[in-house]
Amino acid sequence: MRKVLVIHGPNLNLLGEREPNIYGKVTLEEINQDLQEGARKNDIELRIVQSNHEGEIVETIQNSRHWADVFIINPAAYTHTSVAIRDALSAVTVPTIEVHLSNIHAREGFRQASHVSPVAAGVIAGFGKNSYLLALEAATKIALPEKKK
Ligand code: DQA
């Protein structure tokens, strides 16, 4: 049974009321419910966290490095600013799938650069809630490093 940790970054707790023209009306709770259902169907053990704090996300990555087989992370605004989250991800050997609800490449210039993408196994962006569900599917297929500590 693969163990997957989903990390939602800052302001994603406000989904549903936050800029619905960009992010849709779906709430984080609805996304999480669909992820849990997808996990049950795919025999995945799922943990989900949301944090508005960069250091907390760094600590979650560090503390989960022996538990998780795969990380799915939407670093939200930290995508574009956080060397610390990128360094945490490259410090651990857990394959990471970067997710965005919106297509960051079709938005403002500052959103088109990601500190996380170069250390991610892959990136899924632009499909709203389905970005997460596609990432969950990818998490069932992604090659895992040979030895897990
Ligand atoms: C986001 C895109 C980021 O640029 C933005 O800061 C977010 C959400 C997305 O899921 O589309 O908060 O990561």
Tab-separated table of C-alpha atoms and ligand atoms in Angstrom:
chain	number	residue	atom	x	y	z
A	1	MET	CA	0.000	0.000	0.000
A	2	ARG	CA	1.570	3.267	-1.096
A	3	LYS	CA	1.664	6.063	1.404
A	4	VAL	CA	0.948	9.492	-0.008
A	5	LEU	CA	1.134	12.825	1.772
A	6	VAL	CA	-0.767	15.745	0.270
A	7	ILE	CA	0.482	19.189	1.315
A	8	HIS	CA	-1.680	22.220	0.620
A	9	GLY	CA	0.115	25.552	0.927
A	10	PRO	CA	-1.029	29.024	1.984
A	11	ASN	CA	-4.498	30.408	1.307
A	12	LEU	CA	-5.783	27.120	-0.066
A	13	ASN	CA	-7.920	26.836	3.086
A	14	LEU	CA	-9.958	29.684	1.563
A	15	LEU	CA	-10.827	27.810	-1.635
A	16	GLY	CA	-14.479	28.261	-2.496
A	17	GLU	CA	-14.519	31.919	-1.484
A	18	ARG	CA	-11.062	32.871	-2.783
A	19	GLU	CA	-11.000	34.306	-6.324
A	20	PRO	CA	-13.609	31.850	-7.655
A	21	ASN	CA	-13.064	33.189	-11.178
A	22	ILE	CA	-9.577	31.649	-11.031
A	23	TYR	CA	-9.857	28.762	-8.590
A	24	GLY	CA	-13.519	27.796	-8.972
A	25	LYS	CA	-16.057	27.245	-6.234
A	26	VAL	CA	-14.702	23.978	-4.971
A	27	THR	CA	-13.689	23.984	-1.300
A	28	LEU	CA	-10.589	22.365	0.163
A	29	GLU	CA	-12.843	20.009	2.094
A	30	GLU	CA	-14.443	18.811	-1.158
A	31	ILE	CA	-11.015	18.293	-2.732
A	32	ASN	CA	-9.872	16.361	0.325
A	33	GLN	CA	-13.005	14.192	0.310
A	34	ASP	CA	-12.450	13.316	-3.352
A	35	LEU	CA	-8.804	12.557	-2.630
A	36	GLN	CA	-9.788	10.251	0.238
A	37	GLU	CA	-12.239	8.457	-2.034
A	38	GLY	CA	-9.579	8.131	-4.753
A	39	ALA	CA	-7.151	6.797	-2.163
A	40	ARG	CA	-9.623	4.127	-1.020
A	41	LYS	CA	-10.172	2.981	-4.611
A	42	ASN	CA	-6.446	2.891	-5.371
A	43	ASP	CA	-5.315	1.236	-2.160
A	44	ILE	CA	-3.413	4.318	-1.026
A	45	GLU	CA	-2.845	5.357	2.568
A	46	LEU	CA	-3.405	9.105	2.478
A	47	ARG	CA	-2.506	11.918	4.810
A	48	ILE	CA	-3.473	15.513	4.060
A	49	VAL	CA	-2.156	18.709	5.635
A	50	GLN	CA	-2.681	22.406	4.938
A	51	SER	CA	-0.454	25.168	6.233
A	52	ASN	CA	-0.120	28.892	5.748
A	53	HIS	CA	3.423	28.814	7.174
A	54	GLU	CA	6.581	28.154	5.212
A	55	GLY	CA	8.570	26.701	8.129
A	56	GLU	CA	5.705	24.397	9.040
A	57	ILE	CA	5.685	23.032	5.482
A	58	VAL	CA	9.458	22.503	5.666
A	59	GLU	CA	9.001	20.601	8.940
A	60	THR	CA	6.160	18.522	7.520
A	61	ILE	CA	8.389	17.494	4.607
A	62	GLN	CA	11.239	16.612	6.953
A	63	ASN	CA	9.085	14.772	9.478
A	64	SER	CA	7.259	12.749	6.816
A	65	ARG	CA	10.332	11.690	4.867
A	66	HIS	CA	10.419	8.173	6.322
A	67	TRP	CA	6.648	7.667	6.245
A	68	ALA	CA	5.694	8.886	2.777
A	69	ASP	CA	6.354	7.078	-0.505
A	70	VAL	CA	5.178	10.078	-2.527
A	71	PHE	CA	4.471	13.742	-1.811
A	72	ILE	CA	1.787	15.670	-3.661
A	73	ILE	CA	2.299	19.363	-2.974
A	74	ASN	CA	0.543	22.533	-4.012
A	75	PRO	CA	3.018	25.036	-2.571
A	76	ALA	CA	0.656	27.868	-3.639
A	77	ALA	CA	2.428	31.250	-3.405
A	78	TYR	CA	5.534	29.572	-1.948
A	79	THR	CA	6.000	27.923	-5.345
A	80	HIS	CA	7.380	31.210	-6.572
A	81	THR	CA	9.306	32.324	-3.503
A	82	SER	CA	10.469	29.469	-1.315
A	83	VAL	CA	14.001	28.187	-1.636
A	84	ALA	CA	13.476	26.582	1.793
A	85	ILE	CA	10.656	24.325	0.573
A	86	ARG	CA	12.606	23.442	-2.540
A	87	ASP	CA	15.675	22.584	-0.443
A	88	ALA	CA	13.575	20.448	1.908
A	89	LEU	CA	12.179	18.511	-1.053
A	90	SER	CA	15.589	18.001	-2.606
A	91	ALA	CA	17.034	16.964	0.767
A	92	VAL	CA	14.674	13.996	1.001
A	93	THR	CA	14.363	11.094	-1.418
A	94	VAL	CA	10.560	11.108	-1.633
A	95	PRO	CA	9.334	11.600	-5.228
A	96	THR	CA	7.209	14.724	-5.396
A	97	ILE	CA	4.362	15.713	-7.667
A	98	GLU	CA	3.768	19.475	-7.861
A	99	VAL	CA	0.157	20.482	-8.343
A	100	HIS	CA	-1.646	23.704	-9.198
A	101	LEU	CA	-5.336	24.336	-9.675
A	102	SER	CA	-4.676	27.067	-12.216
A	103	ASN	CA	-2.325	26.995	-15.183
A	104	ILE	CA	0.467	29.072	-13.651
A	105	HIS	CA	2.116	29.381	-17.067
A	106	ALA	CA	-0.865	31.284	-18.433
A	107	ARG	CA	-0.909	33.798	-15.572
A	108	GLU	CA	1.212	36.720	-14.348
A	109	GLY	CA	4.927	36.556	-15.075
A	110	PHE	CA	5.876	36.045	-11.421
A	111	ARG	CA	3.778	32.874	-11.269
A	112	GLN	CA	5.443	31.310	-14.274
A	113	ALA	CA	8.624	30.478	-12.378
A	114	SER	CA	8.593	27.668	-9.824
A	115	HIS	CA	11.372	26.916	-7.345
A	116	VAL	CA	9.797	23.515	-6.798
A	117	SER	CA	9.489	22.202	-10.375
A	118	PRO	CA	13.220	21.457	-10.823
A	119	VAL	CA	13.126	19.085	-7.836
A	120	ALA	CA	9.712	17.571	-8.625
A	121	ALA	CA	9.173	14.317	-10.487
A	122	GLY	CA	6.437	16.071	-12.457
A	123	VAL	CA	3.983	18.948	-12.481
A	124	ILE	CA	0.205	19.006	-13.047
A	125	ALA	CA	-1.383	22.429	-13.444
A	126	GLY	CA	-4.542	23.948	-14.815
A	127	PHE	CA	-7.188	21.317	-14.174
A	128	GLY	CA	-8.736	22.679	-10.988
A	129	LYS	CA	-9.674	19.946	-8.523
A	130	ASN	CA	-8.727	17.349	-11.116
A	131	SER	CA	-5.078	18.430	-10.920
A	132	TYR	CA	-5.022	16.758	-7.485
A	133	LEU	CA	-6.892	13.659	-8.671
A	134	LEU	CA	-4.533	13.265	-11.637
A	135	ALA	CA	-1.617	13.620	-9.239
A	136	LEU	CA	-3.066	10.867	-7.063
A	137	GLU	CA	-3.249	8.615	-10.108
A	138	ALA	CA	0.339	9.504	-10.981
A	139	ALA	CA	1.331	8.683	-7.405
A	140	THR	CA	0.167	5.085	-7.924
A	141	LYS	CA	2.422	4.703	-10.958
A	142	ILE	CA	5.511	6.732	-10.179
A	143	ALA	CA	8.722	4.762	-9.695
A	144	LEU	CA	9.858	4.743	-6.082
A	145	PRO	CA	13.504	4.902	-5.061
A	146	GLU	CA	14.828	1.397	-4.524
A	147	LYS	CA	15.544	1.574	-0.854
A	148	LYS	CA	13.317	3.285	1.645
A	149	LYS	CA	14.840	4.150	4.984
B	1	DQA	C1	-1.742	28.076	-7.093
B	1	DQA	C2	-1.090	29.099	-8.015
B	1	DQA	C3	-0.212	30.050	-7.222
B	1	DQA	O1	0.387	31.012	-8.093
B	1	DQA	C4	-1.032	30.798	-6.207
B	1	DQA	O2	-0.194	31.605	-5.405
B	1	DQA	C5	-1.864	29.906	-5.356
B	1	DQA	C6	-2.514	28.746	-5.962
B	1	DQA	C7	-2.729	27.159	-7.847
B	1	DQA	O3	-3.092	26.122	-7.284
B	1	DQA	O4	-3.167	27.481	-8.957
B	1	DQA	O5	-2.105	30.184	-4.194
B	1	DQA	O6	-0.724	27.247	-6.560
